[in-house]
Amino acid sequence: MKTLLPFPAKAATLPFSCPSSLFALLLACIIAGFPGFAGAEPQQPLRVGSEIGFLPYADIDDQGRATGFAVELFEAVAATMDIPISFHPGRWDTVWQGLKTGKVYALPLVAHMPEREGEVEFTEPHTIGYDSFFVRKGRNPIKFIEQARGLNIIVVRADAAHDALRSRGFDQQLVLVDNLADGFRLLASGQHDALLAPQLQGNQLRHRIGLESIIVPGPLLKEYRREFCFAVRKGNTELRDRLNQGLAIVKANGEYDRLYRKWLGIYEIPTFPVTYLAWGISAALGLLALMGLWTWQLRRQVALRTAELNQAYKSVQAERRRLYDVLQALPVYVVLLSKDYRVIFANRFFEQRYGKAQGRRCYKYLFNRNEPCEVCDTFKVFQTGAPLDWRWSGPDGRDYEIHDFPFADTDGSPMIMEVGIDITEMKRAKQALHEANALLEQRVAERTTELEKARHEAEQTRDLLETVVNHLPAAISILRASDLRVLLVNPEYQRIAPEKEMVGKRIQEVWPEVPNLENIFRNVADSGKPFSAIDQPYQIRRSENGPVEEAYFSWSLYRIRLPENGEWGLLNTAWETTERWKVDEALRQSEYRLRRFYDSGLLGVIYWNVDGCIVDANDKFLEMVGYDREDLIAGRLDWRGLTPPEYRHLDNRTLRELTNSGVNTAPFEKEYIRKDGTHLPVIVAGALLDDEHFNGVAFVLDITERKQAEEELLRLNMELEQRVLQRTAELRRNEAQLQASLNEKEVLLKEIHHRVKNNLQIIASLLQLQSAAQTDPGIQELFLDSRRRIRSMALIHEQLYKSRDLKTIDFADYVAQLVSHLHRSFAHTVPPVTVRLDILPFTQDIDAALPLGLIVNELVSNSFKHAFPPLSSSEKREIWVTLAQEAADGLTLEVGDTGCGFPEALDLDHSPSLGLQLVQSLVLQLHGRLTVERRQGAVFRILIPEEKVFSG
């Protein structure tokens, strides 16, 4: 550990000169009077370690409290700098490790050695001491360190002596003890060769434990010395600098001298044992020898103290410079005023605002007056001799909070040190704060009810969120990011793997069968970047003893803040997609089959838009019109340009029909202009593909052969007319041939109706497959509405296909089939409903049947969807469709229900519903009249004029 000769750093430090004392005391006054320190909240005591068994520098008294020169010196420095402290004594190695690990924040006595500079921060030295080797009496003294190489040396663990020998390669021969007393007892017992320790402490300790006759010290070592300092934790330069300032002040105000005399004064002049003089000559010679030794020792002390004096003087000069820089850098003004109003000193802050002082009187300097101000509180300090706080407005209009302190110059003349803090912005802020507080108080009462309501709603939301999480069909788990342990799972997560214990387990323990899972979770925890996986196959058990089966899951992972302690957590959500994957797979197969049909060459298929562009076409269509795919890609195919002018009115009519109903009412014949200029006769049927009425699909049948047959038939008819008189028999044969051709044409038309109906069903199936891929119920409902409309149109083509004349259908039978289909499609989504039909038997052509069928489809669908909500209390649930003959006006179609009726606020003429808009449009197309009754339920009554009725 540490032992010192009585050469403290105080003796090597000159008393402060007057300017140095002035700056040190000025700094202390500024720190004590600065509002940021004086008005601060009470500080927690600084934990300071203290060594045991190192008198006179550090030890404990009978009550176990820290005591000694270094301890009381640290207390004095801390009191000067207003630092509350608490001492925690312990063995040297314990407190030394405590300082390095942060259990204590300072030590009062640590030897400054190069190997320790990287571990702690050292203040300026306050004491200097030297070590020596202690040996058993009768052995040769060890005068320098190299002489001890090869010997077993006792040292205190982690002491400066331990570090000094270890740095010189003495590791293998060192004997470590916990305290100096144990080392002396070990050496006195005859074990080991020597003990290296501070000579001052070693002499005192061997005297105290009675080993002076057994153990003797060697000469002082010159290889190293102990510069004892205060030490603080590495990096805490602010505390180190404050302790340096306090140490300089304690040395300047005489407290250091008092403590030095109290603890070390008795050791300042070393005593040497003197024997009784048996003979006068021997006594004189011994006295002369003693005087010579003392003279040598005194010279050595002078040299050492001179070196310390130079170092301390440089330290004081550095402190003066640092203090001056601090005063110049302060964001407040500091001035010194003499009794005759002269500004002796002004810091940079003051002079930047008001110019150089240059020793002028304050009233002349600041206000260009020739006499002192009538009102000035500063100079009352000369009368009272006490500090004074007041406020002042400067010549620039800035407001200052003034702190005046009595001060004595180096010659004792009284002065005033004035510290001014600019509070202009603070006053403005206070005024603004006062106004804001007034406004805030007005709003507090108004917001209290809102906040209470918000709190209640937040609690309800929290309860609702908890309920939702526990009932969600998605599996949810929360993990701690630091160790990837599961903290919480919802019931759905546990349902996925009922045989697994999850809470408290690491994620890889829960799912060991999933490779690389822990790396994925760790990457998200470290980077914060979300992760997601779509339709991944996993092997799971759906019950504790159930079989292992393959299931598909999509899951995602996010980093979140845990509400309990703010640390990072992970939110894992997963949902099973097995059924959707199967549906997607079926859809892919269906698309494959449709593609086979598209490429089969049975019909020409084109995808077009209303601008005339053919977006895509199959090879069959390109073959029909004589173009290749390069022409298609280059945009050279335009269905308007391919159509001869005489057929364009058919295209325009069909486009209007498509806009109104989504499909054209019947396939129609037209011609296309081939690339070589020839005309191609075709039959075309089309449908729109989107609600914007922009994109569509068309199916094209090449009827060249049929046209050729018709032309041939015409030629034959002409020949027949020429020979009618002569060849009546031949005419009859030709008539038979004509009838056969007509039958063939009829069959062909039926085939076209059949194919259109099938194609519409294919489109409906495509919409069904597409809707299955949607998760939004609103979008699914839109797809379902479109399918029902397509079904109503396909049903007409089916009726035409079955009819005898290919022009009209049995409307009563058509409505019965249509309503029956709607009833079945809504059976699983609405309560049981009775459907009543009363349709007048009659036939209707396709031009009127199609809009009538769409009207029935929309109104009946609307009743099923909206008339009978799940919580409806209606006892009688009935929907009816009637069609009756009016006397002179035509037919009356009535669709009604006994449901909840329309909302009062609903404006039917401006309804946002596509269905109601479509109904009104179709009624106008039929030149009919629509009336609505708002009674119990809703009743739509549509009058169809007689000219639109085909037959009764």
mmCIF file with all atom_site columns, N, CA and C in Angstrom, residues 434-481:
data_model
loop_
_atom_site.group_PDB
_atom_site.id
_atom_site.type_symbol
_atom_site.label_atom_id
_atom_site.label_alt_id
_atom_site.label_comp_id
_atom_site.label_asym_id
_atom_site.label_entity_id
_atom_site.label_seq_id
_atom_site.pdbx_PDB_ins_code
_atom_site.Cartn_x
_atom_site.Cartn_y
_atom_site.Cartn_z
_atom_site.occupancy
_atom_site.B_iso_or_equiv
_atom_site.pdbx_formal_charge
_atom_site.auth_seq_id
_atom_site.auth_comp_id
_atom_site.auth_asym_id
_atom_site.auth_atom_id
_atom_site.pdbx_PDB_model_num
ATOM 1   N N  . HIS A 1 434 ? -47.944 33.231  -18.294 1.00 0.00 ? 434 HIS A N  1
ATOM 2   C CA . HIS A 1 434 ? -49.098 33.676  -17.524 1.00 0.00 ? 434 HIS A CA 1
ATOM 3   C C  . HIS A 1 434 ? -50.350 33.721  -18.395 1.00 0.00 ? 434 HIS A C  1
ATOM 4   N N  . GLU A 1 435 ? -50.188 34.254  -19.608 1.00 0.00 ? 435 GLU A N  1
ATOM 5   C CA . GLU A 1 435 ? -51.334 34.315  -20.514 1.00 0.00 ? 435 GLU A CA 1
ATOM 6   C C  . GLU A 1 435 ? -51.778 32.910  -20.911 1.00 0.00 ? 435 GLU A C  1
ATOM 7   N N  . ALA A 1 436 ? -50.769 32.056  -21.160 1.00 0.00 ? 436 ALA A N  1
ATOM 8   C CA . ALA A 1 436 ? -51.123 30.683  -21.538 1.00 0.00 ? 436 ALA A CA 1
ATOM 9   C C  . ALA A 1 436 ? -51.826 29.962  -20.395 1.00 0.00 ? 436 ALA A C  1
ATOM 10  N N  . ASN A 1 437 ? -51.349 30.227  -19.148 1.00 0.00 ? 437 ASN A N  1
ATOM 11  C CA . ASN A 1 437 ? -51.986 29.578  -17.990 1.00 0.00 ? 437 ASN A CA 1
ATOM 12  C C  . ASN A 1 437 ? -53.429 30.036  -17.839 1.00 0.00 ? 437 ASN A C  1
ATOM 13  N N  . ALA A 1 438 ? -53.652 31.337  -18.093 1.00 0.00 ? 438 ALA A N  1
ATOM 14  C CA . ALA A 1 438 ? -55.021 31.839  -17.988 1.00 0.00 ? 438 ALA A CA 1
ATOM 15  C C  . ALA A 1 438 ? -55.924 31.149  -19.010 1.00 0.00 ? 438 ALA A C  1
ATOM 16  N N  . LEU A 1 439 ? -55.393 31.024  -20.240 1.00 0.00 ? 439 LEU A N  1
ATOM 17  C CA . LEU A 1 439 ? -56.173 30.350  -21.269 1.00 0.00 ? 439 LEU A CA 1
ATOM 18  C C  . LEU A 1 439 ? -56.357 28.876  -20.939 1.00 0.00 ? 439 LEU A C  1
ATOM 19  N N  . LEU A 1 440 ? -55.278 28.293  -20.383 1.00 0.00 ? 440 LEU A N  1
ATOM 20  C CA . LEU A 1 440 ? -55.348 26.870  -20.033 1.00 0.00 ? 440 LEU A CA 1
ATOM 21  C C  . LEU A 1 440 ? -56.370 26.622  -18.936 1.00 0.00 ? 440 LEU A C  1
ATOM 22  N N  . GLU A 1 441 ? -56.420 27.520  -17.941 1.00 0.00 ? 441 GLU A N  1
ATOM 23  C CA . GLU A 1 441 ? -57.384 27.340  -16.865 1.00 0.00 ? 441 GLU A CA 1
ATOM 24  C C  . GLU A 1 441 ? -58.818 27.424  -17.386 1.00 0.00 ? 441 GLU A C  1
ATOM 25  N N  . GLN A 1 442 ? -59.024 28.260  -18.427 1.00 0.00 ? 442 GLN A N  1
ATOM 26  C CA . GLN A 1 442 ? -60.364 28.351  -18.994 1.00 0.00 ? 442 GLN A CA 1
ATOM 27  C C  . GLN A 1 442 ? -60.764 27.041  -19.671 1.00 0.00 ? 442 GLN A C  1
ATOM 28  N N  . ARG A 1 443 ? -59.740 26.398  -20.243 1.00 0.00 ? 443 ARG A N  1
ATOM 29  C CA . ARG A 1 443 ? -60.043 25.184  -20.987 1.00 0.00 ? 443 ARG A CA 1
ATOM 30  C C  . ARG A 1 443 ? -60.032 23.927  -20.127 1.00 0.00 ? 443 ARG A C  1
ATOM 31  N N  . VAL A 1 444 ? -59.432 24.016  -18.940 1.00 0.00 ? 444 VAL A N  1
ATOM 32  C CA . VAL A 1 444 ? -59.326 22.821  -18.110 1.00 0.00 ? 444 VAL A CA 1
ATOM 33  C C  . VAL A 1 444 ? -60.700 22.274  -17.762 1.00 0.00 ? 444 VAL A C  1
ATOM 34  N N  . ALA A 1 445 ? -61.596 23.204  -17.338 1.00 0.00 ? 445 ALA A N  1
ATOM 35  C CA . ALA A 1 445 ? -62.934 22.756  -16.958 1.00 0.00 ? 445 ALA A CA 1
ATOM 36  C C  . ALA A 1 445 ? -63.670 22.153  -18.153 1.00 0.00 ? 445 ALA A C  1
ATOM 37  N N  . GLU A 1 446 ? -63.440 22.768  -19.351 1.00 0.00 ? 446 GLU A N  1
ATOM 38  C CA . GLU A 1 446 ? -64.129 22.265  -20.533 1.00 0.00 ? 446 GLU A CA 1
ATOM 39  C C  . GLU A 1 446 ? -63.611 20.898  -20.940 1.00 0.00 ? 446 GLU A C  1
ATOM 40  N N  . ARG A 1 447 ? -62.301 20.705  -20.733 1.00 0.00 ? 447 ARG A N  1
ATOM 41  C CA . ARG A 1 447 ? -61.703 19.462  -21.183 1.00 0.00 ? 447 ARG A CA 1
ATOM 42  C C  . ARG A 1 447 ? -61.809 18.331  -20.174 1.00 0.00 ? 447 ARG A C  1
ATOM 43  N N  . THR A 1 448 ? -62.128 18.673  -18.892 1.00 0.00 ? 448 THR A N  1
ATOM 44  C CA . THR A 1 448 ? -62.158 17.621  -17.879 1.00 0.00 ? 448 THR A CA 1
ATOM 45  C C  . THR A 1 448 ? -63.170 16.549  -18.232 1.00 0.00 ? 448 THR A C  1
ATOM 46  N N  . THR A 1 449 ? -64.379 16.995  -18.621 1.00 0.00 ? 449 THR A N  1
ATOM 47  C CA . THR A 1 449 ? -65.426 16.045  -18.994 1.00 0.00 ? 449 THR A CA 1
ATOM 48  C C  . THR A 1 449 ? -64.995 15.246  -20.221 1.00 0.00 ? 449 THR A C  1
ATOM 49  N N  . GLU A 1 450 ? -64.376 15.960  -21.189 1.00 0.00 ? 450 GLU A N  1
ATOM 50  C CA . GLU A 1 450 ? -63.929 15.263  -22.402 1.00 0.00 ? 450 GLU A CA 1
ATOM 51  C C  . GLU A 1 450 ? -62.865 14.228  -22.078 1.00 0.00 ? 450 GLU A C  1
ATOM 52  N N  . LEU A 1 451 ? -61.926 14.608  -21.184 1.00 0.00 ? 451 LEU A N  1
ATOM 53  C CA . LEU A 1 451 ? -60.873 13.664  -20.808 1.00 0.00 ? 451 LEU A CA 1
ATOM 54  C C  . LEU A 1 451 ? -61.439 12.453  -20.084 1.00 0.00 ? 451 LEU A C  1
ATOM 55  N N  . GLU A 1 452 ? -62.411 12.716  -19.201 1.00 0.00 ? 452 GLU A N  1
ATOM 56  C CA . GLU A 1 452 ? -63.030 11.598  -18.486 1.00 0.00 ? 452 GLU A CA 1
ATOM 57  C C  . GLU A 1 452 ? -63.747 10.683  -19.473 1.00 0.00 ? 452 GLU A C  1
ATOM 58  N N  . LYS A 1 453 ? -64.441 11.313  -20.418 1.00 0.00 ? 453 LYS A N  1
ATOM 59  C CA . LYS A 1 453 ? -65.118 10.528  -21.432 1.00 0.00 ? 453 LYS A CA 1
ATOM 60  C C  . LYS A 1 453 ? -64.102 9.755   -22.275 1.00 0.00 ? 453 LYS A C  1
ATOM 61  N N  . ALA A 1 454 ? -63.002 10.446  -22.622 1.00 0.00 ? 454 ALA A N  1
ATOM 62  C CA . ALA A 1 454 ? -61.957 9.772   -23.408 1.00 0.00 ? 454 ALA A CA 1
ATOM 63  C C  . ALA A 1 454 ? -61.344 8.612   -22.622 1.00 0.00 ? 454 ALA A C  1
ATOM 64  N N  . ARG A 1 455 ? -61.154 8.837   -21.283 1.00 0.00 ? 455 ARG A N  1
ATOM 65  C CA . ARG A 1 455 ? -60.603 7.748   -20.464 1.00 0.00 ? 455 ARG A CA 1
ATOM 66  C C  . ARG A 1 455 ? -61.545 6.550   -20.456 1.00 0.00 ? 455 ARG A C  1
ATOM 67  N N  . HIS A 1 456 ? -62.853 6.864   -20.306 1.00 0.00 ? 456 HIS A N  1
ATOM 68  C CA . HIS A 1 456 ? -63.830 5.782   -20.305 1.00 0.00 ? 456 HIS A CA 1
ATOM 69  C C  . HIS A 1 456 ? -63.834 5.065   -21.652 1.00 0.00 ? 456 HIS A C  1
ATOM 70  N N  . GLU A 1 457 ? -63.768 5.849   -22.737 1.00 0.00 ? 457 GLU A N  1
ATOM 71  C CA . GLU A 1 457 ? -63.734 5.237   -24.056 1.00 0.00 ? 457 GLU A CA 1
ATOM 72  C C  . GLU A 1 457 ? -62.458 4.436   -24.255 1.00 0.00 ? 457 GLU A C  1
ATOM 73  N N  . ALA A 1 458 ? -61.333 4.958   -23.709 1.00 0.00 ? 458 ALA A N  1
ATOM 74  C CA . ALA A 1 458 ? -60.063 4.224   -23.823 1.00 0.00 ? 458 ALA A CA 1
ATOM 75  C C  . ALA A 1 458 ? -60.148 2.887   -23.093 1.00 0.00 ? 458 ALA A C  1
ATOM 76  N N  . GLU A 1 459 ? -60.775 2.907   -21.898 1.00 0.00 ? 459 GLU A N  1
ATOM 77  C CA . GLU A 1 459 ? -60.933 1.646   -21.170 1.00 0.00 ? 459 GLU A CA 1
ATOM 78  C C  . GLU A 1 459 ? -61.818 0.681   -21.952 1.00 0.00 ? 459 GLU A C  1
ATOM 79  N N  . GLN A 1 460 ? -62.890 1.232   -22.533 1.00 0.00 ? 460 GLN A N  1
ATOM 80  C CA . GLN A 1 460 ? -63.749 0.373   -23.335 1.00 0.00 ? 460 GLN A CA 1
ATOM 81  C C  . GLN A 1 460 ? -62.990 -0.169  -24.553 1.00 0.00 ? 460 GLN A C  1
ATOM 82  N N  . THR A 1 461 ? -62.190 0.721   -25.160 1.00 0.00 ? 461 THR A N  1
ATOM 83  C CA . THR A 1 461 ? -61.399 0.289   -26.311 1.00 0.00 ? 461 THR A CA 1
ATOM 84  C C  . THR A 1 461 ? -60.402 -0.794  -25.911 1.00 0.00 ? 461 THR A C  1
ATOM 85  N N  . ARG A 1 462 ? -59.769 -0.599  -24.723 1.00 0.00 ? 462 ARG A N  1
ATOM 86  C CA . ARG A 1 462 ? -58.816 -1.608  -24.259 1.00 0.00 ? 462 ARG A CA 1
ATOM 87  C C  . ARG A 1 462 ? -59.515 -2.947  -24.037 1.00 0.00 ? 462 ARG A C  1
ATOM 88  N N  . ASP A 1 463 ? -60.706 -2.896  -23.382 1.00 0.00 ? 463 ASP A N  1
ATOM 89  C CA . ASP A 1 463 ? -61.443 -4.140  -23.158 1.00 0.00 ? 463 ASP A CA 1
ATOM 90  C C  . ASP A 1 463 ? -61.867 -4.756  -24.487 1.00 0.00 ? 463 ASP A C  1
ATOM 91  N N  . LEU A 1 464 ? -62.315 -3.871  -25.400 1.00 0.00 ? 464 LEU A N  1
ATOM 92  C CA . LEU A 1 464 ? -62.721 -4.380  -26.705 1.00 0.00 ? 464 LEU A CA 1
ATOM 93  C C  . LEU A 1 464 ? -61.536 -4.995  -27.445 1.00 0.00 ? 464 LEU A C  1
ATOM 94  N N  . LEU A 1 465 ? -60.376 -4.313  -27.358 1.00 0.00 ? 465 LEU A N  1
ATOM 95  C CA . LEU A 1 465 ? -59.183 -4.833  -28.026 1.00 0.00 ? 465 LEU A CA 1
ATOM 96  C C  . LEU A 1 465 ? -58.789 -6.190  -27.450 1.00 0.00 ? 465 LEU A C  1
ATOM 97  N N  . GLU A 1 466 ? -58.878 -6.305  -26.128 1.00 0.00 ? 466 GLU A N  1
ATOM 98  C CA . GLU A 1 466 ? -58.541 -7.583  -25.500 1.00 0.00 ? 466 GLU A CA 1
ATOM 99  C C  . GLU A 1 466 ? -59.510 -8.668  -25.967 1.00 0.00 ? 466 GLU A C  1
ATOM 100 N N  . THR A 1 467 ? -60.801 -8.312  -26.039 1.00 0.00 ? 467 THR A N  1
ATOM 101 C CA . THR A 1 467 ? -61.797 -9.279  -26.511 1.00 0.00 ? 467 THR A CA 1
ATOM 102 C C  . THR A 1 467 ? -61.525 -9.668  -27.953 1.00 0.00 ? 467 THR A C  1
ATOM 103 N N  . VAL A 1 468 ? -61.215 -8.646  -28.782 1.00 0.00 ? 468 VAL A N  1
ATOM 104 C CA . VAL A 1 468 ? -60.949 -8.928  -30.193 1.00 0.00 ? 468 VAL A CA 1
ATOM 105 C C  . VAL A 1 468 ? -59.738 -9.836  -30.354 1.00 0.00 ? 468 VAL A C  1
ATOM 106 N N  . VAL A 1 469 ? -58.659 -9.524  -29.601 1.00 0.00 ? 469 VAL A N  1
ATOM 107 C CA . VAL A 1 469 ? -57.439 -10.331 -29.705 1.00 0.00 ? 469 VAL A CA 1
ATOM 108 C C  . VAL A 1 469 ? -57.721 -11.777 -29.306 1.00 0.00 ? 469 VAL A C  1
ATOM 109 N N  . ASN A 1 470 ? -58.529 -11.938 -28.248 1.00 0.00 ? 470 ASN A N  1
ATOM 110 C CA . ASN A 1 470 ? -58.816 -13.291 -27.778 1.00 0.00 ? 470 ASN A CA 1
ATOM 111 C C  . ASN A 1 470 ? -59.765 -14.044 -28.697 1.00 0.00 ? 470 ASN A C  1
ATOM 112 N N  . HIS A 1 471 ? -60.501 -13.312 -29.550 1.00 0.00 ? 471 HIS A N  1
ATOM 113 C CA . HIS A 1 471 ? -61.456 -13.980 -30.431 1.00 0.00 ? 471 HIS A CA 1
ATOM 114 C C  . HIS A 1 471 ? -61.071 -13.878 -31.899 1.00 0.00 ? 471 HIS A C  1
ATOM 115 N N  . LEU A 1 472 ? -59.959 -13.257 -32.181 1.00 0.00 ? 472 LEU A N  1
ATOM 116 C CA . LEU A 1 472 ? -59.529 -13.152 -33.572 1.00 0.00 ? 472 LEU A CA 1
ATOM 117 C C  . LEU A 1 472 ? -59.217 -14.538 -34.145 1.00 0.00 ? 472 LEU A C  1
ATOM 118 N N  . PRO A 1 473 ? -59.523 -14.752 -35.411 1.00 0.00 ? 473 PRO A N  1
ATOM 119 C CA . PRO A 1 473 ? -59.131 -16.021 -36.029 1.00 0.00 ? 473 PRO A CA 1
ATOM 120 C C  . PRO A 1 473 ? -57.640 -16.077 -36.348 1.00 0.00 ? 473 PRO A C  1
ATOM 121 N N  . ALA A 1 474 ? -56.935 -14.968 -36.071 1.00 0.00 ? 474 ALA A N  1
ATOM 122 C CA . ALA A 1 474 ? -55.482 -14.941 -36.297 1.00 0.00 ? 474 ALA A CA 1
ATOM 123 C C  . ALA A 1 474 ? -54.764 -15.248 -34.986 1.00 0.00 ? 474 ALA A C  1
ATOM 124 N N  . ALA A 1 475 ? -53.672 -16.014 -35.090 1.00 0.00 ? 475 ALA A N  1
ATOM 125 C CA . ALA A 1 475 ? -52.870 -16.343 -33.908 1.00 0.00 ? 475 ALA A CA 1
ATOM 126 C C  . ALA A 1 475 ? -51.933 -15.179 -33.600 1.00 0.00 ? 475 ALA A C  1
ATOM 127 N N  . ILE A 1 476 ? -51.872 -14.788 -32.327 1.00 0.00 ? 476 ILE A N  1
ATOM 128 C CA . ILE A 1 476 ? -51.058 -13.647 -31.904 1.00 0.00 ? 476 ILE A CA 1
ATOM 129 C C  . ILE A 1 476 ? -50.206 -14.075 -30.728 1.00 0.00 ? 476 ILE A C  1
ATOM 130 N N  . SER A 1 477 ? -48.925 -13.732 -30.764 1.00 0.00 ? 477 SER A N  1
ATOM 131 C CA . SER A 1 477 ? -48.033 -13.960 -29.624 1.00 0.00 ? 477 SER A CA 1
ATOM 132 C C  . SER A 1 477 ? -47.115 -12.754 -29.474 1.00 0.00 ? 477 SER A C  1
ATOM 133 N N  . ILE A 1 478 ? -46.664 -12.528 -28.229 1.00 0.00 ? 478 ILE A N  1
ATOM 134 C CA . ILE A 1 478 ? -45.740 -11.436 -27.921 1.00 0.00 ? 478 ILE A CA 1
ATOM 135 C C  . ILE A 1 478 ? -44.530 -12.045 -27.234 1.00 0.00 ? 478 ILE A C  1
ATOM 136 N N  . LEU A 1 479 ? -43.329 -11.670 -27.697 1.00 0.00 ? 479 LEU A N  1
ATOM 137 C CA . LEU A 1 479 ? -42.082 -12.194 -27.160 1.00 0.00 ? 479 LEU A CA 1
ATOM 138 C C  . LEU A 1 479 ? -41.209 -11.059 -26.668 1.00 0.00 ? 479 LEU A C  1
ATOM 139 N N  . ARG A 1 480 ? -40.312 -11.368 -25.729 1.00 0.00 ? 480 ARG A N  1
ATOM 140 C CA . ARG A 1 480 ? -39.298 -10.412 -25.299 1.00 0.00 ? 480 ARG A CA 1
ATOM 141 C C  . ARG A 1 480 ? -38.137 -10.494 -26.274 1.00 0.00 ? 480 ARG A C  1
ATOM 142 N N  . ALA A 1 481 ? -37.704 -9.331  -26.801 1.00 0.00 ? 481 ALA A N  1
ATOM 143 C CA . ALA A 1 481 ? -36.693 -9.319  -27.852 1.00 0.00 ? 481 ALA A CA 1
ATOM 144 C C  . ALA A 1 481 ? -35.324 -9.742  -27.345 1.00 0.00 ? 481 ALA A C  1
#
